[in-house]
Tab-separated table of C-alpha atoms in Angstrom:
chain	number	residue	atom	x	y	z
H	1	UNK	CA	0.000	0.000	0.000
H	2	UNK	CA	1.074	3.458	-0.939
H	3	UNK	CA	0.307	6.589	1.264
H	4	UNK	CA	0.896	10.386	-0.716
H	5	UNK	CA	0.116	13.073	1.695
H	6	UNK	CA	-1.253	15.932	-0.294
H	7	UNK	CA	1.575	18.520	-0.675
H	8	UNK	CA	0.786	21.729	-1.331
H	9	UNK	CA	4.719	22.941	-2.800
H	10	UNK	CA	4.736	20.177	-5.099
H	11	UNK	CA	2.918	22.142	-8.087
H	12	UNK	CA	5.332	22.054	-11.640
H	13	UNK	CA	4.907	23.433	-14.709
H	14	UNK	CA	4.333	19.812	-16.776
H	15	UNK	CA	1.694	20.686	-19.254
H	16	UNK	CA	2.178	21.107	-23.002
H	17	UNK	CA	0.123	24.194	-23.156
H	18	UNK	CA	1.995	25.957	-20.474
H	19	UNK	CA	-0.853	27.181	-18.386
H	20	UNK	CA	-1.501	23.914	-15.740
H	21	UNK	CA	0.653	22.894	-13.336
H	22	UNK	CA	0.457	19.118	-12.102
H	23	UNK	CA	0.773	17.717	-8.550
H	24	UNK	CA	1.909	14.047	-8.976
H	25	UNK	CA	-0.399	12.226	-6.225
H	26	UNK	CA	0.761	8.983	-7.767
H	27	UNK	CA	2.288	7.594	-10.488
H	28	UNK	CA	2.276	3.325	-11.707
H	29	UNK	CA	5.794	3.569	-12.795
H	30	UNK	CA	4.864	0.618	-15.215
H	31	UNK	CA	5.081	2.195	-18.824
H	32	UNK	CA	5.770	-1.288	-20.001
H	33	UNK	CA	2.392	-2.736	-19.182
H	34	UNK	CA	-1.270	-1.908	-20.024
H	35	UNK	CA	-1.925	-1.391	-16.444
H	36	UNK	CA	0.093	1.742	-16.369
H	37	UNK	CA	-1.308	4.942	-14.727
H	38	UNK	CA	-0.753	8.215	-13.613
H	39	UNK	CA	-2.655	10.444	-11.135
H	40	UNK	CA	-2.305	14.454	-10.902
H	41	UNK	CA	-3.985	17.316	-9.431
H	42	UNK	CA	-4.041	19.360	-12.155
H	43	UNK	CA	-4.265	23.461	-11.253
H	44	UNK	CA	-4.935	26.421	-13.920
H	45	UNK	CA	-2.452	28.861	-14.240
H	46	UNK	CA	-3.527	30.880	-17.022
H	47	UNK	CA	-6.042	31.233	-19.705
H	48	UNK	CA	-6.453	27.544	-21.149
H	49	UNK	CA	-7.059	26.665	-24.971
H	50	UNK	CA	-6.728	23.356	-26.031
H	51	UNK	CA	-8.805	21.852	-29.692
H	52	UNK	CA	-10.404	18.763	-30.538
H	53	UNK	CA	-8.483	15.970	-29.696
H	54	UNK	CA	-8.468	12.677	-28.420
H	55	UNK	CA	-5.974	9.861	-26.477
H	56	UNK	CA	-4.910	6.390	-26.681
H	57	UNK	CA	-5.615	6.297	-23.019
H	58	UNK	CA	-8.764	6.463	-20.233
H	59	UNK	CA	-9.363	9.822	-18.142
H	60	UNK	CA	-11.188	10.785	-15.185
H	61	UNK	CA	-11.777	14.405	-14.097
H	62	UNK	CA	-13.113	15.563	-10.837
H	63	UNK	CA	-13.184	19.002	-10.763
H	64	UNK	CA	-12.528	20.403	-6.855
H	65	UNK	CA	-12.320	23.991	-7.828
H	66	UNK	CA	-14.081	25.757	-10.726
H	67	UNK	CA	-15.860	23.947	-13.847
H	68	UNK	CA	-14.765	22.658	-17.294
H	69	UNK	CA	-15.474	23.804	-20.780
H	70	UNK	CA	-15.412	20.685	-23.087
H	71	UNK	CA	-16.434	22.685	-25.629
H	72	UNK	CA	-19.112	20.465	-28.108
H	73	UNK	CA	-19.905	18.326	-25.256
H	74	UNK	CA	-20.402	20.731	-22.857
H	75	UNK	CA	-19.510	21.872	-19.428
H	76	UNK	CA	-18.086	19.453	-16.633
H	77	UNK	CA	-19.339	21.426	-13.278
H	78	UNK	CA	-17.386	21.596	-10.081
H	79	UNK	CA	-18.111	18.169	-8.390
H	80	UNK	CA	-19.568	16.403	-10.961
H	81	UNK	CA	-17.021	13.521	-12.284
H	82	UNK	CA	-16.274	12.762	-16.051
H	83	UNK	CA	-15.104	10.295	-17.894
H	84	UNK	CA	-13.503	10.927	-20.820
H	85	UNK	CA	-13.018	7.189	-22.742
H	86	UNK	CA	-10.028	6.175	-24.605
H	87	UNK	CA	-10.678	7.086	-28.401
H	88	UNK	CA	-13.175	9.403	-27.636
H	89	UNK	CA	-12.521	13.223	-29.356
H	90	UNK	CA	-13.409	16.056	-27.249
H	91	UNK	CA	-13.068	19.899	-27.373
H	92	UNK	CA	-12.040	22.576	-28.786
H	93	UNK	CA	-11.307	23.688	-24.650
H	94	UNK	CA	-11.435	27.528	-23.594
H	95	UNK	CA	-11.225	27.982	-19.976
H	96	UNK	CA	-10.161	31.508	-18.996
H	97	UNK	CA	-8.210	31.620	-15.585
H	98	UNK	CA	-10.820	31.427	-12.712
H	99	UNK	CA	-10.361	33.002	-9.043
H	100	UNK	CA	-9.649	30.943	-7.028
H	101	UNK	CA	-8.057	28.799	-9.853
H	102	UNK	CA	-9.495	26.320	-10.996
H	103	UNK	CA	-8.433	22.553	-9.607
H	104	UNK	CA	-8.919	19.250	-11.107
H	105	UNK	CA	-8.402	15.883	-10.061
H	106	UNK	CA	-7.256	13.758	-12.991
H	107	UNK	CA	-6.485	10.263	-13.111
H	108	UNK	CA	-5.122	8.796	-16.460
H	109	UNK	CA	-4.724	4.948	-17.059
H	110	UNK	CA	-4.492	2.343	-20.179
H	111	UNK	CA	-7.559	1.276	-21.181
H	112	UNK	CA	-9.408	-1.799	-22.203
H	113	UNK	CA	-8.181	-2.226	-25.486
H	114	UNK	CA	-4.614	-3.106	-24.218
H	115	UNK	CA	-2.601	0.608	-25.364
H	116	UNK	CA	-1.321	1.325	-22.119
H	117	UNK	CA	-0.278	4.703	-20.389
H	118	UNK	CA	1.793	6.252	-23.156
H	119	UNK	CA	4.784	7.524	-22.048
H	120	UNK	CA	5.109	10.323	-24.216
H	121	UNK	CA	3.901	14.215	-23.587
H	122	UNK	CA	3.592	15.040	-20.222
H	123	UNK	CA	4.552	12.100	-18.813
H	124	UNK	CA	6.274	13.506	-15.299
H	125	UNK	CA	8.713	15.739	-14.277
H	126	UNK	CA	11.302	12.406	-14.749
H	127	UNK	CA	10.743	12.632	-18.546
H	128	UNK	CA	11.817	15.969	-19.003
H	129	UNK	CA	15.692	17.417	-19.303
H	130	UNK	CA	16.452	20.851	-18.654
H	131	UNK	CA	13.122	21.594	-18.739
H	132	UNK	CA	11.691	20.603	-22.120
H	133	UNK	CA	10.036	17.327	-22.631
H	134	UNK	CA	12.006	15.090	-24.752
H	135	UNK	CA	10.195	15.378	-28.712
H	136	UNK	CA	9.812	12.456	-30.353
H	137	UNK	CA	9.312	11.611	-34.048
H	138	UNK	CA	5.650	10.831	-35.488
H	139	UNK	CA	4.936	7.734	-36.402
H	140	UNK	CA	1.818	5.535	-37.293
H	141	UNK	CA	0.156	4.925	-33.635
H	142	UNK	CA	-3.519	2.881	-32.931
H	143	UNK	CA	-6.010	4.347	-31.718
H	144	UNK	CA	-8.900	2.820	-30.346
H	145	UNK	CA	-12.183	3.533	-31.930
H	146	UNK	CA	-14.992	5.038	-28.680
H	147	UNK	CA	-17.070	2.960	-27.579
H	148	UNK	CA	-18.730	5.196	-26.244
H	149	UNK	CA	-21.007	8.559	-27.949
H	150	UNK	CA	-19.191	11.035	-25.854
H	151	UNK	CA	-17.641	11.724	-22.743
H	152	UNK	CA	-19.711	10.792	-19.705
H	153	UNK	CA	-20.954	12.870	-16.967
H	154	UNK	CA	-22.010	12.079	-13.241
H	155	UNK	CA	-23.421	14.129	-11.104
H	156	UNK	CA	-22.654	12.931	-7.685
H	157	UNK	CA	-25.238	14.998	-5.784
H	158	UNK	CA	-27.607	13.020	-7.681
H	159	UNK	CA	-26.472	9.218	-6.199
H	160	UNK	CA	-28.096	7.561	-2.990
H	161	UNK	CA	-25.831	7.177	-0.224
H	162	UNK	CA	-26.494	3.252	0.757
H	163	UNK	CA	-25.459	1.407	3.574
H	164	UNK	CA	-22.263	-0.502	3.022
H	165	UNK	CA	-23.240	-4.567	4.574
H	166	UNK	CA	-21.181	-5.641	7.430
H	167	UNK	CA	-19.805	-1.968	8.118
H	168	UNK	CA	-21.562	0.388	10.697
H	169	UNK	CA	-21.659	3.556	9.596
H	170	UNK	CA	-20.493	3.406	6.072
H	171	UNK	CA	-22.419	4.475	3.606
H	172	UNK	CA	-21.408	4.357	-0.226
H	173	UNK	CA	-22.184	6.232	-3.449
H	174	UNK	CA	-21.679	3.789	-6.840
H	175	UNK	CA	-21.663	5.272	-10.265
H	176	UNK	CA	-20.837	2.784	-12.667
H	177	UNK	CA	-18.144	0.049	-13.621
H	178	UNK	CA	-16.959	0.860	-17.307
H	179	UNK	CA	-15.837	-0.955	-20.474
H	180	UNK	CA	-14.740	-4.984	-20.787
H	181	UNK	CA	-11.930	-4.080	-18.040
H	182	UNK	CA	-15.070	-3.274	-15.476
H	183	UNK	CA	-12.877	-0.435	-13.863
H	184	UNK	CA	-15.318	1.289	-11.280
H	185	UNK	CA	-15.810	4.058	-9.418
H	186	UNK	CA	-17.545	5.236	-6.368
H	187	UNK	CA	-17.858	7.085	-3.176
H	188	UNK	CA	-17.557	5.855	0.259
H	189	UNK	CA	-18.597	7.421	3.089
H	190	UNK	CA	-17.394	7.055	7.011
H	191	UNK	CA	-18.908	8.123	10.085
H	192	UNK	CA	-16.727	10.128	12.678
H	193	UNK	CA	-15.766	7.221	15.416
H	194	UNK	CA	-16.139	4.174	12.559
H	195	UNK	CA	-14.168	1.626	10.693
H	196	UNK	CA	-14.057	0.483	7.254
H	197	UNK	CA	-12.062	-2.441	6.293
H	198	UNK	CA	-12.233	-3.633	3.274
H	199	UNK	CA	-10.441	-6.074	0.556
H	200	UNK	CA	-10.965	-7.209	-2.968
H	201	UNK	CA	-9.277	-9.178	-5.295
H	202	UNK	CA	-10.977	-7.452	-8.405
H	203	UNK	CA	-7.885	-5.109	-8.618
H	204	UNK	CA	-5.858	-2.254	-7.709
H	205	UNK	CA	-8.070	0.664	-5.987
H	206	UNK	CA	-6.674	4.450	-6.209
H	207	UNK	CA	-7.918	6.646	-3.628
H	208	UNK	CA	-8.210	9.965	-2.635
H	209	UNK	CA	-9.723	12.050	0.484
H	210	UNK	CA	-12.595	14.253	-0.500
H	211	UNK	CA	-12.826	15.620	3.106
H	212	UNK	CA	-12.266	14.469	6.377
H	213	UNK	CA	-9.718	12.750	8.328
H	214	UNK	CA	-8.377	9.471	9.412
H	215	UNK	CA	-5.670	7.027	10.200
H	216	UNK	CA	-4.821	4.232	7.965
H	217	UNK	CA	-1.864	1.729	8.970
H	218	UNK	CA	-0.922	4.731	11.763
H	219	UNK	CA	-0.983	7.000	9.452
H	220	UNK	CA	-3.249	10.171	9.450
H	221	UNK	CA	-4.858	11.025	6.532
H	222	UNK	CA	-6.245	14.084	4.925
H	223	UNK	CA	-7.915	15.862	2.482
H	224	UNK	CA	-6.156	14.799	-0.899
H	225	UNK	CA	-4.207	12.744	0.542
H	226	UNK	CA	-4.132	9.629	-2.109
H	227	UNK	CA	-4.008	5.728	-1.045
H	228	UNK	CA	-2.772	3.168	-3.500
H	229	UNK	CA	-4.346	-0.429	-2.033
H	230	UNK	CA	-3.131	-3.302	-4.791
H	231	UNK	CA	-5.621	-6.401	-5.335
H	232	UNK	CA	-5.819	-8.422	-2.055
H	233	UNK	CA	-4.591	-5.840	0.431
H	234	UNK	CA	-6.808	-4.802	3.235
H	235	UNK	CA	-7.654	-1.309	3.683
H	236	UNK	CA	-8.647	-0.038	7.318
H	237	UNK	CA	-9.787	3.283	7.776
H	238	UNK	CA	-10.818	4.432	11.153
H	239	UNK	CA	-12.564	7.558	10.496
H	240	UNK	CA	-12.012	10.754	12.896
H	241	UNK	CA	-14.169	13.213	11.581
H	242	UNK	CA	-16.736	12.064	8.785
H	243	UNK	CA	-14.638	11.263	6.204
H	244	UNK	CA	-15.551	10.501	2.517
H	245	UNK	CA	-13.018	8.681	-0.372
H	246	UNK	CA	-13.030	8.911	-3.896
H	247	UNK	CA	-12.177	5.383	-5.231
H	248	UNK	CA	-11.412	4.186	-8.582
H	249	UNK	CA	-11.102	0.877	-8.982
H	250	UNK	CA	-8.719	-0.736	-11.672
H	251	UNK	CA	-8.789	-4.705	-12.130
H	252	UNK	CA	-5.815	-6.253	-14.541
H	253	UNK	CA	-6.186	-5.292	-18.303
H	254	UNK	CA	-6.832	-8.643	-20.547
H	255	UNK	CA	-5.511	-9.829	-23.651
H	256	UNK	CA	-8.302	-10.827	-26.124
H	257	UNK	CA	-8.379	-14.458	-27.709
H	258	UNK	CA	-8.701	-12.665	-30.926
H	259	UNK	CA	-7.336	-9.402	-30.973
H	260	UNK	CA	-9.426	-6.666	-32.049
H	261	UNK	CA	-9.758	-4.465	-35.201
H	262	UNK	CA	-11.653	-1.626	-34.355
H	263	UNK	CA	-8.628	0.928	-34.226
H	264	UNK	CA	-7.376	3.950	-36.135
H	265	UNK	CA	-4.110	3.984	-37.632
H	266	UNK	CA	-3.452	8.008	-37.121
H	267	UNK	CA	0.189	9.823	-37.572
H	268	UNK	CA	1.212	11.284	-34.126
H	269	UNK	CA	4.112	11.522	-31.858
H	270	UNK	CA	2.347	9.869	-29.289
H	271	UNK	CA	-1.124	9.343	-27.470
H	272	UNK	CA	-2.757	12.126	-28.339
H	273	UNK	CA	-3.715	13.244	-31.601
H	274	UNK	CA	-4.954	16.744	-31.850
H	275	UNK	CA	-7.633	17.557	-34.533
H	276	UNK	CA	-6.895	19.782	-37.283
H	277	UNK	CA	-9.705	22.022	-37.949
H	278	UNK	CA	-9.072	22.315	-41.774
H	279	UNK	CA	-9.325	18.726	-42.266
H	280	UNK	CA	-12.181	18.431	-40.207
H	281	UNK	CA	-13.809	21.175	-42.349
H	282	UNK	CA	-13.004	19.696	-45.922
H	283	UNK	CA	-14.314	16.154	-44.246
H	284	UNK	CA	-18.034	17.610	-43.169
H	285	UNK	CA	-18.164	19.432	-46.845
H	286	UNK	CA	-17.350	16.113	-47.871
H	287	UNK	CA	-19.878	14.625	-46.223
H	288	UNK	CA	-22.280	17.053	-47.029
């Protein structure tokens, strides 16, 4: 189990655009394997403009501070959570800087279709030298068609708190399980003076504090403070004050017996492929 108190000095500049700054909660360190992830605060530092574009990998937003401008699809709201599936195009962005700035929780892992966490653009502070992030050459890259129509959008407010069997005063909140690789994620809530302990051996869970405060394994625990509890280790949270967790849970990515077809072959220099709007235009005329 891994324990990241939330550090407040830990902001860096890490973002293509130049206008976020990332706080690495935790990172999988495992950019071999489809199970790779990475998990940031992400905080606005200037006006933000990003286009269309879409990534090899799965994302999870939660904003914490301020809302999101997906542009076509929308606006994700403070506290609601999105999911933004791998394959699935988005944008164009255009968030001017908020006050207080806006604050995201972002969680980015390889999906179901076996890509992994590519460890290209903004990969970590590790990947860059001297303070550039290392370029690297386009080449033909897959990318896996949506399988879903857009992002999705969950509105936490709108879930049932339900008791949790077996564990007094523990109440959770669960939004969905997603895609062949059934990640899930959900809400659990703990009473001042209870306990939660919990196990499962459906994968890795990735946590963070919403509010509250506890001790795990001795340790007290905070707001944003993240928890990284691998398949088969037992969690046990004894709350202090009424505590509630954001979990995502990740089980093992598997291999098809047949692999699949239903991929892209796009030119990029890595897992994201940003739209280009004169294309896009000469492909609706097209189509029109």
């Amino acid at each position: 189990m891994k324990i990241a108190p939330y550090d407040e000095n830990a902001y860096k500049m890490d973002h293509p655009r130049g206008t976020v700054s990332f706080n690495y909660l935790l990172m999988g360190d495992e950019p071999e394997k489809p199970e790779n992830f990475r998990y940031i605060l992400g905080r606005q530092e200037g006006d933000f403009s990003m286009p269309r574009h879409r990534h090899t990998f799965e994302q999870i937003r939660l904003p914490l501070v301020g809302d999101m401008n997906l542009g076509e699809q929308g606006i994700l709201r403070e506290g609601e959570i999105g999911y933004f599936p791998e394959g699935q195009t988005y944008g164009p962005q255009e968030d001017p800087l908020g006050d207080p700035k806006q604050l995201q929780l972002v969680l980015q892992f390889g999906g179901a279709a076996g890509l992994g966490m590519s460890a290209g653009r903004g990969r970590g502070p590790e990947a860059r030298r001297d303070g550039e992030a290392p370029r690297r050459e386009p080449r033909e890259v897959k990318f896996p068609r949506p399988r879903y129509q857009s992002v999705l959008i969950m509105n936490p407010a709108h879930f049932t708190w339900l008791p949790v069997p077996g564990s007094a005063g523990v109440e959770r909140r669960f939004f969905g399980s997603f895609t062949e690789r059934a990640f899930w994620i959900e809400y659990l809530k703990v009473a001042a003076g209870a306990r939660w302990a919990s196990a499962t051996d459906a994968g890795r869970r990735l946590i963070v504090v919403l509010s509250g405060e506890a001790e795990v394994a001795g340790t007290k625990i905070g707001r944003l403070t993240a928890l990284q509890v691998e398949a088969g280790e037992t969690l046990d949270v004894h709350a202090v004050d009424e505590t509630v967790l954001y979990v995502v849970g990740l089980p093992p990515v598997q291999r098809p017996a047949v692999p699949s077809d239903q991929f892209d072959i796009v030119t990029s220099d890595g897992g994201i492929e940003f739209e280009n709007p004169r294309e896009r235009a000469q492909k609706e005329t097209a189509g029109a």
